[in-house]
Short mmCIF file of C-alpha atoms and ligand atoms in Angstrom, two decimals:
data_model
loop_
_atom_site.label_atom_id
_atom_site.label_comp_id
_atom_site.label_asym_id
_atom_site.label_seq_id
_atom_site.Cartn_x
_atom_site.Cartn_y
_atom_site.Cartn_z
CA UNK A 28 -73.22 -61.82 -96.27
CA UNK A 29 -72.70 -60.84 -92.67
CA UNK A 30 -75.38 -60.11 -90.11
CA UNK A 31 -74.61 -57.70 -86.96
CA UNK A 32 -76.64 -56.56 -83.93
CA UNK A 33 -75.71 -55.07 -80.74
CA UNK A 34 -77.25 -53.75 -77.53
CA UNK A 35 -76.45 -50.53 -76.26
CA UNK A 36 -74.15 -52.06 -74.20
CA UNK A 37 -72.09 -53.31 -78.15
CA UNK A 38 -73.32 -50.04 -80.09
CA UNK A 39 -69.98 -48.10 -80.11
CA UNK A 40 -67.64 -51.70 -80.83
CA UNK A 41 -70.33 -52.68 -83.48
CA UNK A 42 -69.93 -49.34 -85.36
CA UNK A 43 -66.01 -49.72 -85.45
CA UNK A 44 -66.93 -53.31 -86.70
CA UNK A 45 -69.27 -52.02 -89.27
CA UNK A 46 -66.33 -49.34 -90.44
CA UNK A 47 -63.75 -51.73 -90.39
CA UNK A 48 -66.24 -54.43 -92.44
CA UNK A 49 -66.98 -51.21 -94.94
CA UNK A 50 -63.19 -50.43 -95.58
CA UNK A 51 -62.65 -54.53 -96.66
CA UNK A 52 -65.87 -54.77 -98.91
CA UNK A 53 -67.43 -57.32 -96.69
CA UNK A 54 -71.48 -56.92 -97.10
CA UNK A 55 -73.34 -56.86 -93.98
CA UNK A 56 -76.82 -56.36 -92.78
CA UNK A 57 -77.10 -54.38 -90.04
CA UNK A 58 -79.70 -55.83 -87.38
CA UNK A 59 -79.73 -52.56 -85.34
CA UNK A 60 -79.55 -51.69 -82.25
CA UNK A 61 -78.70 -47.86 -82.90
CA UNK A 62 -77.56 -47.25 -79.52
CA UNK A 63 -80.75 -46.87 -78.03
CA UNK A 64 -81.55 -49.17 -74.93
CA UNK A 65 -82.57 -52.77 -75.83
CA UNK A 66 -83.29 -55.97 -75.00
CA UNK A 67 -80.45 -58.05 -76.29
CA UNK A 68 -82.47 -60.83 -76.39
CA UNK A 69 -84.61 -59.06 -79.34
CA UNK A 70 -81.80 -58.36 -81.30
CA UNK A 71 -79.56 -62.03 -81.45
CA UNK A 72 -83.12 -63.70 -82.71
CA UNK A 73 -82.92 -60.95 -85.81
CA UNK A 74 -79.51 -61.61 -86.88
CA UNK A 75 -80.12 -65.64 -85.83
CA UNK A 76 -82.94 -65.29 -88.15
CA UNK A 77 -80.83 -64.08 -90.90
CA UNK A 78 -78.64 -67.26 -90.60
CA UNK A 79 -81.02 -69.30 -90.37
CA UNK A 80 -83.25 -67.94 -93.66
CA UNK A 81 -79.90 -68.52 -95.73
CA UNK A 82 -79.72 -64.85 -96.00
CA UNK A 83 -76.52 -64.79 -94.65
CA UNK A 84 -74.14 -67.54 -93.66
CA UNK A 85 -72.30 -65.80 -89.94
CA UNK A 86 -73.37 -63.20 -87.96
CA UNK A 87 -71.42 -60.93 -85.29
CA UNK A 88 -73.15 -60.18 -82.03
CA UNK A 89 -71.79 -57.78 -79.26
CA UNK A 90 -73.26 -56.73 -75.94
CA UNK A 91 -71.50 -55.44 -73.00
CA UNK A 92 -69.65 -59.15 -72.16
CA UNK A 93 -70.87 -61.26 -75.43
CA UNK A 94 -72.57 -63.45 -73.23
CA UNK A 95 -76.15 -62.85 -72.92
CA UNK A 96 -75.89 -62.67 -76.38
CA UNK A 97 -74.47 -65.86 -76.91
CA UNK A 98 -77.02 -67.31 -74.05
CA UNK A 99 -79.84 -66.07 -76.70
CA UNK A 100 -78.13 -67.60 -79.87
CA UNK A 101 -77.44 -70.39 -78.52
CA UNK A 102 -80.98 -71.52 -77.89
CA UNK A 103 -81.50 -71.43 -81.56
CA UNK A 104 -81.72 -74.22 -83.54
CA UNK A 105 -78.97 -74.46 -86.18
CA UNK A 106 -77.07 -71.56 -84.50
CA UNK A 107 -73.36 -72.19 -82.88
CA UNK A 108 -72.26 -69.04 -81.24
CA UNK A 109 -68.93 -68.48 -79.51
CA UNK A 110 -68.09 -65.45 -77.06
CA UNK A 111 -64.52 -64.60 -78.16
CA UNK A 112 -62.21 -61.99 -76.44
CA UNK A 113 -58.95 -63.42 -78.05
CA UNK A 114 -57.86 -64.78 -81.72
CA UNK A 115 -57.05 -68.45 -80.97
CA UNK A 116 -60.36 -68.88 -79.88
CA UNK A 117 -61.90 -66.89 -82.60
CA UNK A 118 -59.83 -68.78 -85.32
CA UNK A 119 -60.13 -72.04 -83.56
CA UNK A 120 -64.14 -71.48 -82.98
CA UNK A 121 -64.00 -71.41 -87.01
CA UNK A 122 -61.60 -74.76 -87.46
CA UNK A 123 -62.93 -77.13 -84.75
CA UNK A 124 -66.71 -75.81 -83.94
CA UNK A 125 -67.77 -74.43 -86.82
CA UNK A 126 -69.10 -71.30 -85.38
CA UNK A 127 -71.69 -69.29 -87.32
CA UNK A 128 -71.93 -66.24 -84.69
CA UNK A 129 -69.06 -64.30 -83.39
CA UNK A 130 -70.03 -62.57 -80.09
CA UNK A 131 -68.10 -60.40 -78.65
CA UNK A 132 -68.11 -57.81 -75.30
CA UNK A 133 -68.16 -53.61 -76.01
CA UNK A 134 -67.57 -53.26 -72.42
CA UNK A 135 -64.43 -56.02 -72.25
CA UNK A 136 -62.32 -55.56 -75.01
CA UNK A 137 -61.46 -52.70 -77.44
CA UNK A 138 -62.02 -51.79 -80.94
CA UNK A 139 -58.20 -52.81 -81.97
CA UNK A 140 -58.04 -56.50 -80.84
CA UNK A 141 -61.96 -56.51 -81.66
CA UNK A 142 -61.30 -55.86 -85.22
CA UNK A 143 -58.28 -58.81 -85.15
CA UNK A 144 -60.93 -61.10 -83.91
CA UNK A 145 -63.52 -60.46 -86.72
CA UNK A 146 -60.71 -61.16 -89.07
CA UNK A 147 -59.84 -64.53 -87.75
CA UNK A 148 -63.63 -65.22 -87.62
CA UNK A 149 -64.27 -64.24 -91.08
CA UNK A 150 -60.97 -65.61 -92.81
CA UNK A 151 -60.95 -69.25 -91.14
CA UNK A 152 -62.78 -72.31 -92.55
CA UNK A 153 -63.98 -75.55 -90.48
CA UNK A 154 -61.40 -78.12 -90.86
CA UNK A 155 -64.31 -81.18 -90.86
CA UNK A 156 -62.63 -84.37 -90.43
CA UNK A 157 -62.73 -85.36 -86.28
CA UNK A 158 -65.03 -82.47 -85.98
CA UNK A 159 -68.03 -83.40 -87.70
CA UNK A 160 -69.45 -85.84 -85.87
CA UNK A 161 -68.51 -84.00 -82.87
CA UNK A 162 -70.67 -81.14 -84.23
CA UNK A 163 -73.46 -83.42 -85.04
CA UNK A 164 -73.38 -85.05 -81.59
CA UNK A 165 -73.79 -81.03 -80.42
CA UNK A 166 -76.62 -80.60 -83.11
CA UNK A 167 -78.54 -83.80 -81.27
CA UNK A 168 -78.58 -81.56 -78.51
CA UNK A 169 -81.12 -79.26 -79.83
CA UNK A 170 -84.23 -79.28 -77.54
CA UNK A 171 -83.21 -81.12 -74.98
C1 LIG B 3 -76.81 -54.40 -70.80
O1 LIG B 3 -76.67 -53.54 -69.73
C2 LIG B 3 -75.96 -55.66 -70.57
O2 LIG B 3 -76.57 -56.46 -69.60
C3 LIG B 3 -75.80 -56.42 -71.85
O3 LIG B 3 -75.19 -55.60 -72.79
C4 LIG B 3 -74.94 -57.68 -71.82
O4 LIG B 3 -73.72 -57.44 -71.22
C5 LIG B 3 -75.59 -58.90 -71.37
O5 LIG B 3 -75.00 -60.00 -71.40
#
């Protein structure tokens, strides 16, 4: 399961996200915004939250850039977010970091290459190995 949020800066990418999740059978729960104004801020804690619970094991975030949502995610405990406007770094985010939220920017890149870099997100597993203890020296960081 798949949680997704956006500001109103993300609400026209997330909906091509949402079609393009629909049309592949992926289930998703949709965190809002509906393209009212908000504070981004308010919506990367509700689909953090849904990671977090168990409810759902990655989320997608998208604001105009990705990045203040990313900022927010970040912050959260358990929550490795990764602000991707290319597919190496979305499939490589997945290998080497183990990334649980995609975030991506509405206002940087379009709904084509968008859609390519939900797929690489989605379809790629971390590798473990090297990366673990990398990953646990970045989960020590927590709080500090
Ligand atoms: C909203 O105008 C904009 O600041 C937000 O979508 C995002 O780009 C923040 O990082």
């Amino acid at each position: 399961m798949i949680a997704i949020g956006c500001d109103h800066g993300g609400y026209e990418l997330k909906l091509a996200v949402e079609s393009n999740l629909k049309e592949q059978g992926v289930d998703f729960i949709d965190c809002g915004c509906g393209g009212e104004k908000v504070d981004y801020p308010d919506i990367a804690v509700k689909v953090c939250e849904e990671i977090t619970s168990g409810e759902c094991d990655k989320g997608i975030l998208i604001c105009g850039t990705g990045i203040g949502m990313s900022m927010c995610a970040n912050k959260i405990a358990g929550i490795r977010a990764a602000v991707c406007g290319d597919t190496f770094s979305a499939k490589y985010t997945r290998l080497h970091n183990d990334a649980n939220v995609l975030c991506m920017g509405g206002r940087v890149i379009g709904a084509g290459l968008a859609l390519e870099i939900v797929r690489e997100f989605l379809n790629n597993e971390f590798e473990g190995g090297r990366h673990v203890a990398r990953l646990d020296k970045m989960k020590n960081l927590e709080g500090k």
